[in-house]
PDB file of C-alpha atoms in Angstrom:
ATOM      1  CA  MET D   1      45.569  26.602  24.298  1.00  0.00           C
ATOM      2  CA  ARG D   2      42.173  28.185  24.927  1.00  0.00           C
ATOM      3  CA  PRO D   3      40.006  25.513  26.649  1.00  0.00           C
ATOM      4  CA  ARG D   4      37.013  27.824  26.712  1.00  0.00           C
ATOM      5  CA  SER D   5      34.783  25.308  28.430  1.00  0.00           C
ATOM      6  CA  LEU D   6      37.013  24.992  31.502  1.00  0.00           C
ATOM      7  CA  PRO D   7      38.607  28.352  32.234  1.00  0.00           C
ATOM      8  CA  ALA D   8      37.243  28.755  35.754  1.00  0.00           C
ATOM      9  CA  LEU D   9      38.374  25.304  36.730  1.00  0.00           C
ATOM     10  CA  PHE D  10      41.875  25.832  35.334  1.00  0.00           C
ATOM     11  CA  ALA D  11      42.148  29.214  37.037  1.00  0.00           C
ATOM     12  CA  ALA D  12      41.151  27.725  40.348  1.00  0.00           C
ATOM     13  CA  LEU D  13      43.818  25.118  40.011  1.00  0.00           C
ATOM     14  CA  GLY D  14      46.436  27.646  38.998  1.00  0.00           C
ATOM     15  CA  LEU D  15      46.905  26.029  35.596  1.00  0.00           C
ATOM     16  CA  ILE D  16      47.645  27.876  32.386  1.00  0.00           C
ATOM     17  CA  VAL D  17      44.545  28.004  30.170  1.00  0.00           C
ATOM     18  CA  ALA D  18      45.928  28.910  26.785  1.00  0.00           C
ATOM     19  CA  CYS D  19      48.916  28.016  24.558  1.00  0.00           C
ATOM     20  CA  GLY D  20      50.216  31.417  25.398  1.00  0.00           C
ATOM     21  CA  PRO D  21      53.782  32.736  25.700  1.00  0.00           C
ATOM     22  CA  ASP D  22      56.185  31.182  28.132  1.00  0.00           C
ATOM     23  CA  PRO D  23      59.856  31.838  28.843  1.00  0.00           C
ATOM     24  CA  ALA D  24      61.944  31.016  25.762  1.00  0.00           C
ATOM     25  CA  PRO D  25      63.758  27.661  25.795  1.00  0.00           C
ATOM     26  CA  GLU D  26      67.430  27.280  25.178  1.00  0.00           C
ATOM     27  CA  ALA D  27      68.461  26.975  21.512  1.00  0.00           C
ATOM     28  CA  ALA D  28      68.560  23.448  20.158  1.00  0.00           C
ATOM     29  CA  PRO D  29      71.748  22.126  18.594  1.00  0.00           C
ATOM     30  CA  ALA D  30      72.067  22.153  14.802  1.00  0.00           C
ATOM     31  CA  VAL D  31      70.693  19.097  13.001  1.00  0.00           C
ATOM     32  CA  GLN D  32      73.201  17.074  11.002  1.00  0.00           C
ATOM     33  CA  GLY D  33      72.631  14.487   8.299  1.00  0.00           C
ATOM     34  CA  PRO D  34      69.862  13.759   5.729  1.00  0.00           C
ATOM     35  CA  VAL D  35      66.394  14.386   7.134  1.00  0.00           C
ATOM     36  CA  GLU D  36      62.829  14.853   5.895  1.00  0.00           C
ATOM     37  CA  VAL D  37      59.929  16.865   7.248  1.00  0.00           C
ATOM     38  CA  ALA D  38      56.258  16.210   7.872  1.00  0.00           C
ATOM     39  CA  VAL D  39      53.569  18.657   9.015  1.00  0.00           C
ATOM     40  CA  PHE D  40      50.576  17.752  11.200  1.00  0.00           C
ATOM     41  CA  ALA D  41      47.747  19.851  12.681  1.00  0.00           C
ATOM     42  CA  GLY D  42      46.174  18.134  15.673  1.00  0.00           C
ATOM     43  CA  GLY D  43      44.648  20.816  17.807  1.00  0.00           C
ATOM     44  CA  CYS D  44      46.916  22.358  20.487  1.00  0.00           C
ATOM     45  CA  PHE D  45      50.432  22.337  19.262  1.00  0.00           C
ATOM     46  CA  TRP D  46      51.660  21.525  22.788  1.00  0.00           C
ATOM     47  CA  SER D  47      50.162  18.073  22.438  1.00  0.00           C
ATOM     48  CA  VAL D  48      51.180  17.390  18.864  1.00  0.00           C
ATOM     49  CA  GLU D  49      54.775  18.404  19.618  1.00  0.00           C
ATOM     50  CA  LYS D  50      54.857  16.197  22.730  1.00  0.00           C
ATOM     51  CA  ASN D  51      53.433  13.221  20.851  1.00  0.00           C
ATOM     52  CA  PHE D  52      56.283  13.216  18.294  1.00  0.00           C
ATOM     53  CA  GLU D  53      59.406  14.651  19.877  1.00  0.00           C
ATOM     54  CA  ASP D  54      60.449  11.548  21.827  1.00  0.00           C
ATOM     55  CA  MET D  55      59.843   9.038  19.043  1.00  0.00           C
ATOM     56  CA  PRO D  56      62.997   7.199  17.905  1.00  0.00           C
ATOM     57  CA  GLY D  57      64.052   8.686  14.561  1.00  0.00           C
ATOM     58  CA  VAL D  58      62.387  12.090  15.168  1.00  0.00           C
ATOM     59  CA  VAL D  59      65.008  14.852  15.204  1.00  0.00           C
ATOM     60  CA  SER D  60      62.748  17.715  16.226  1.00  0.00           C
ATOM     61  CA  ALA D  61      59.178  18.829  16.484  1.00  0.00           C
ATOM     62  CA  VAL D  62      58.504  22.562  16.038  1.00  0.00           C
ATOM     63  CA  SER D  63      55.251  24.281  16.942  1.00  0.00           C
ATOM     64  CA  GLY D  64      53.798  26.780  14.451  1.00  0.00           C
ATOM     65  CA  PHE D  65      51.063  27.411  11.944  1.00  0.00           C
ATOM     66  CA  ALA D  66      50.063  26.144   8.487  1.00  0.00           C
ATOM     67  CA  GLY D  67      47.330  26.191   5.936  1.00  0.00           C
ATOM     68  CA  GLY D  68      46.302  29.863   6.036  1.00  0.00           C
ATOM     69  CA  ARG D  69      46.686  32.962   3.866  1.00  0.00           C
ATOM     70  CA  VAL D  70      48.531  35.316   6.210  1.00  0.00           C
ATOM     71  CA  ALA D  71      52.323  35.459   5.944  1.00  0.00           C
ATOM     72  CA  ASN D  72      54.397  35.181   9.111  1.00  0.00           C
ATOM     73  CA  PRO D  73      51.322  35.051  11.386  1.00  0.00           C
ATOM     74  CA  THR D  74      51.537  35.707  15.089  1.00  0.00           C
ATOM     75  CA  TYR D  75      50.008  33.519  17.705  1.00  0.00           C
ATOM     76  CA  ASP D  76      47.447  36.148  18.639  1.00  0.00           C
ATOM     77  CA  GLN D  77      46.412  36.555  14.982  1.00  0.00           C
ATOM     78  CA  VAL D  78      45.849  32.805  14.584  1.00  0.00           C
ATOM     79  CA  VAL D  79      43.895  32.208  17.764  1.00  0.00           C
ATOM     80  CA  ARG D  80      41.617  35.165  17.090  1.00  0.00           C
ATOM     81  CA  GLY D  81      40.636  33.493  13.834  1.00  0.00           C
ATOM     82  CA  GLY D  82      40.367  34.725  10.272  1.00  0.00           C
ATOM     83  CA  THR D  83      43.865  33.814   9.080  1.00  0.00           C
ATOM     84  CA  GLY D  84      42.920  30.336   7.889  1.00  0.00           C
ATOM     85  CA  HIS D  85      45.884  28.905   9.724  1.00  0.00           C
ATOM     86  CA  LEU D  86      45.800  25.811  11.953  1.00  0.00           C
ATOM     87  CA  GLU D  87      48.107  25.336  14.902  1.00  0.00           C
ATOM     88  CA  ALA D  88      50.535  22.750  13.473  1.00  0.00           C
ATOM     89  CA  VAL D  89      53.823  21.017  14.115  1.00  0.00           C
ATOM     90  CA  GLN D  90      56.670  20.421  11.710  1.00  0.00           C
ATOM     91  CA  VAL D  91      58.317  17.069  12.440  1.00  0.00           C
ATOM     92  CA  THR D  92      61.884  16.627  11.215  1.00  0.00           C
ATOM     93  CA  PHE D  93      62.815  12.964  11.017  1.00  0.00           C
ATOM     94  CA  ASP D  94      65.536  10.581   9.932  1.00  0.00           C
ATOM     95  CA  PRO D  95      63.953   8.335   7.235  1.00  0.00           C
ATOM     96  CA  ARG D  96      66.580   5.731   7.909  1.00  0.00           C
ATOM     97  CA  ARG D  97      65.134   5.210  11.421  1.00  0.00           C
ATOM     98  CA  ILE D  98      61.432   5.917  10.963  1.00  0.00           C
ATOM     99  CA  SER D  99      59.233   6.204   7.914  1.00  0.00           C
ATOM    100  CA  TYR D 100      56.753   8.896   6.946  1.00  0.00           C
ATOM    101  CA  ARG D 101      53.943   6.259   6.989  1.00  0.00           C
ATOM    102  CA  GLN D 102      54.839   5.350  10.612  1.00  0.00           C
ATOM    103  CA  LEU D 103      54.494   8.997  11.582  1.00  0.00           C
ATOM    104  CA  VAL D 104      51.088   9.387   9.927  1.00  0.00           C
ATOM    105  CA  ASP D 105      49.878   6.105  11.463  1.00  0.00           C
ATOM    106  CA  ARG D 106      50.779   7.411  14.908  1.00  0.00           C
ATOM    107  CA  PHE D 107      49.319  10.836  14.278  1.00  0.00           C
ATOM    108  CA  TRP D 108      45.766   9.485  13.822  1.00  0.00           C
ATOM    109  CA  ARG D 109      45.904   7.814  17.219  1.00  0.00           C
ATOM    110  CA  THR D 110      46.817  11.047  18.986  1.00  0.00           C
ATOM    111  CA  ILE D 111      43.701  12.977  17.841  1.00  0.00           C
ATOM    112  CA  ASP D 112      39.922  12.704  17.724  1.00  0.00           C
ATOM    113  CA  PRO D 113      39.471  12.531  13.915  1.00  0.00           C
ATOM    114  CA  THR D 114      35.675  12.787  14.246  1.00  0.00           C
ATOM    115  CA  ASP D 115      35.756  16.266  15.769  1.00  0.00           C
ATOM    116  CA  VAL D 116      35.310  19.047  13.159  1.00  0.00           C
ATOM    117  CA  GLY D 117      35.118  21.887  15.670  1.00  0.00           C
ATOM    118  CA  GLY D 118      38.555  21.669  17.315  1.00  0.00           C
ATOM    119  CA  GLN D 119      40.169  19.116  19.635  1.00  0.00           C
ATOM    120  CA  PHE D 120      39.078  18.183  23.133  1.00  0.00           C
ATOM    121  CA  CYS D 121      38.570  21.399  25.143  1.00  0.00           C
ATOM    122  CA  ASP D 122      40.237  23.612  22.447  1.00  0.00           C
ATOM    123  CA  ARG D 123      37.462  24.859  20.226  1.00  0.00           C
ATOM    124  CA  GLY D 124      37.482  26.830  16.983  1.00  0.00           C
ATOM    125  CA  ALA D 125      38.968  26.719  13.516  1.00  0.00           C
ATOM    126  CA  PRO D 126      42.609  27.192  14.516  1.00  0.00           C
ATOM    127  CA  TYR D 127      42.416  23.884  16.427  1.00  0.00           C
ATOM    128  CA  GLY D 128      41.245  21.836  13.464  1.00  0.00           C
ATOM    129  CA  THR D 129      43.109  18.716  12.323  1.00  0.00           C
ATOM    130  CA  ALA D 130      44.884  17.868   9.079  1.00  0.00           C
ATOM    131  CA  VAL D 131      47.850  16.161   7.560  1.00  0.00           C
ATOM    132  CA  PHE D 132      49.737  18.489   5.217  1.00  0.00           C
ATOM    133  CA  ALA D 133      51.401  16.262   2.616  1.00  0.00           C
ATOM    134  CA  THR D 134      53.712  16.858  -0.320  1.00  0.00           C
ATOM    135  CA  ALA D 135      53.068  15.193  -3.659  1.00  0.00           C
ATOM    136  CA  VAL D 136      55.392  12.357  -2.687  1.00  0.00           C
ATOM    137  CA  GLN D 137      53.881  11.975   0.769  1.00  0.00           C
ATOM    138  CA  LYS D 138      50.201  12.173  -0.216  1.00  0.00           C
ATOM    139  CA  PRO D 139      49.719   8.552  -1.435  1.00  0.00           C
ATOM    140  CA  LEU D 140      51.250   7.285   1.806  1.00  0.00           C
ATOM    141  CA  ALA D 141      49.121   9.630   3.911  1.00  0.00           C
ATOM    142  CA  LEU D 142      45.938   8.707   2.061  1.00  0.00           C
ATOM    143  CA  ALA D 143      46.647   4.990   2.443  1.00  0.00           C
ATOM    144  CA  SER D 144      47.202   5.499   6.160  1.00  0.00           C
ATOM    145  CA  ARG D 145      44.022   7.563   6.420  1.00  0.00           C
ATOM    146  CA  ALA D 146      41.990   4.855   4.690  1.00  0.00           C
ATOM    147  CA  GLU D 147      43.263   2.230   7.139  1.00  0.00           C
ATOM    148  CA  ALA D 148      42.525   4.411  10.136  1.00  0.00           C
ATOM    149  CA  ALA D 149      39.124   5.517   8.846  1.00  0.00           C
ATOM    150  CA  SER D 150      38.074   1.875   8.472  1.00  0.00           C
ATOM    151  CA  ARG D 151      38.294   1.614  12.275  1.00  0.00           C
ATOM    152  CA  VAL D 152      36.485   4.852  13.250  1.00  0.00           C
ATOM    153  CA  ARG D 153      32.965   5.921  12.268  1.00  0.00           C
ATOM    154  CA  GLY D 154      32.710   9.548  11.230  1.00  0.00           C
ATOM    155  CA  PHE D 155      36.403   9.953  10.465  1.00  0.00           C
ATOM    156  CA  ALA D 156      36.766  13.560   9.151  1.00  0.00           C
ATOM    157  CA  THR D 157      40.382  14.651   9.393  1.00  0.00           C
ATOM    158  CA  PRO D 158      41.602  15.457   5.831  1.00  0.00           C
ATOM    159  CA  VAL D 159      44.889  14.990   4.040  1.00  0.00           C
ATOM    160  CA  ARG D 160      45.630  18.437   2.580  1.00  0.00           C
ATOM    161  CA  ASP D 161      48.246  19.628   0.150  1.00  0.00           C
ATOM    162  CA  ALA D 162      51.515  20.751   1.663  1.00  0.00           C
ATOM    163  CA  ALA D 163      51.423  24.364   2.807  1.00  0.00           C
ATOM    164  CA  ARG D 164      54.015  26.880   4.045  1.00  0.00           C
ATOM    165  CA  PHE D 165      54.834  26.234   7.665  1.00  0.00           C
ATOM    166  CA  TRP D 166      55.430  29.285   9.873  1.00  0.00           C
ATOM    167  CA  PRO D 167      57.213  28.562  13.175  1.00  0.00           C
ATOM    168  CA  ALA D 168      55.743  30.081  16.332  1.00  0.00           C
ATOM    169  CA  GLY D 169      58.013  32.093  18.578  1.00  0.00           C
ATOM    170  CA  ALA D 170      60.591  30.472  20.811  1.00  0.00           C
ATOM    171  CA  GLU D 171      58.348  30.963  23.811  1.00  0.00           C
ATOM    172  CA  HIS D 172      55.878  28.478  22.348  1.00  0.00           C
ATOM    173  CA  GLN D 173      58.343  25.618  21.832  1.00  0.00           C
ATOM    174  CA  ASP D 174      58.777  22.510  23.963  1.00  0.00           C
ATOM    175  CA  PHE D 175      56.023  23.513  26.409  1.00  0.00           C
ATOM    176  CA  ALA D 176      55.215  20.024  27.708  1.00  0.00           C
ATOM    177  CA  ARG D 177      58.840  19.154  28.286  1.00  0.00           C
ATOM    178  CA  ARG D 178      59.633  22.421  30.094  1.00  0.00           C
ATOM    179  CA  ASN D 179      56.363  22.507  32.013  1.00  0.00           C
ATOM    180  CA  PRO D 180      55.350  18.915  32.772  1.00  0.00           C
ATOM    181  CA  VAL D 181      53.057  19.676  35.697  1.00  0.00           C
ATOM    182  CA  ARG D 182      51.191  22.496  33.902  1.00  0.00           C
ATOM    183  CA  TYR D 183      50.918  20.426  30.697  1.00  0.00           C
ATOM    184  CA  GLY D 184      49.718  17.420  32.652  1.00  0.00           C
ATOM    185  CA  GLY D 185      46.961  19.493  34.248  1.00  0.00           C
ATOM    186  CA  TYR D 186      45.902  20.887  30.931  1.00  0.00           C
ATOM    187  CA  SER D 187      45.795  17.496  29.290  1.00  0.00           C
ATOM    188  CA  ARG D 188      43.956  15.797  32.140  1.00  0.00           C
ATOM    189  CA  PHE D 189      41.256  18.397  32.512  1.00  0.00           C
ATOM    190  CA  CYS D 190      40.775  18.652  28.767  1.00  0.00           C
ATOM    191  CA  GLY D 191      39.895  14.974  28.792  1.00  0.00           C
ATOM    192  CA  ARG D 192      42.430  14.018  26.150  1.00  0.00           C
ATOM    193  CA  ASP D 193      43.337  10.592  27.473  1.00  0.00           C
ATOM    194  CA  ALA D 194      39.806   9.447  28.132  1.00  0.00           C
ATOM    195  CA  ARG D 195      38.556  10.544  24.713  1.00  0.00           C
ATOM    196  CA  LEU D 196      41.490   8.922  22.901  1.00  0.00           C
ATOM    197  CA  ARG D 197      40.936   5.647  24.733  1.00  0.00           C
ATOM    198  CA  ALA D 198      37.245   5.783  23.832  1.00  0.00           C
ATOM    199  CA  ILE D 199      38.123   6.131  20.113  1.00  0.00           C
ATOM    200  CA  TRP D 200      41.293   4.037  19.763  1.00  0.00           C
ATOM    201  CA  GLY D 201      41.296   1.690  22.724  1.00  0.00           C
ATOM    202  CA  ASP D 202      44.723   0.279  23.492  1.00  0.00           C
ATOM    203  CA  GLN D 203      46.021   1.837  20.278  1.00  0.00           C
ATOM    204  CA  ALA D 204      45.606   5.366  21.651  1.00  0.00           C
ATOM    205  CA  ALA D 205      48.955   7.174  21.513  1.00  0.00           C
ATOM    206  CA  GLY D 206      48.210  10.605  22.977  1.00  0.00           C
TER     207      GLY D 206
END
């Protein structure tokens, strides 16, 4: 990501300061069986991906972009701004093991839904938050949002209509899993955990 408020500190610590390219991971095995998909934008896609990929019933979490007007956007295009896209994650899940509502309920507790300018130290429109929901998913997402908003003053994250999801390149996938020390430094110095605890208390899930 681009934590513009802390670049000097990150550089001094030898930590990566942007969701930039990294060596490509090995290809994942093919998914078998009936699955569904959900798309969430929660700031840096490193964090959104990490927050979902180890949940029981989640088959995969893929980093990418959604909500904009540019076809097949590149990472550089999106972070420069002007495409309308948000960094987003497409979550593929087994509905027999976990429900869409459970995914949305968890999502709120991994973000600061009061921040309209980005998330944590990642600032700017590409780091905005949203749930992208199909017509079938939208009533469930809105009900979940209403419940979460009743607990948090200034809740601003919208439920938006489903939009085309564009995967990012392979070098952007599974960053936290492949780089736990670097991701841990990014997350800690961005203040994610402290801010999530301040908003959600012991329900924080980031």
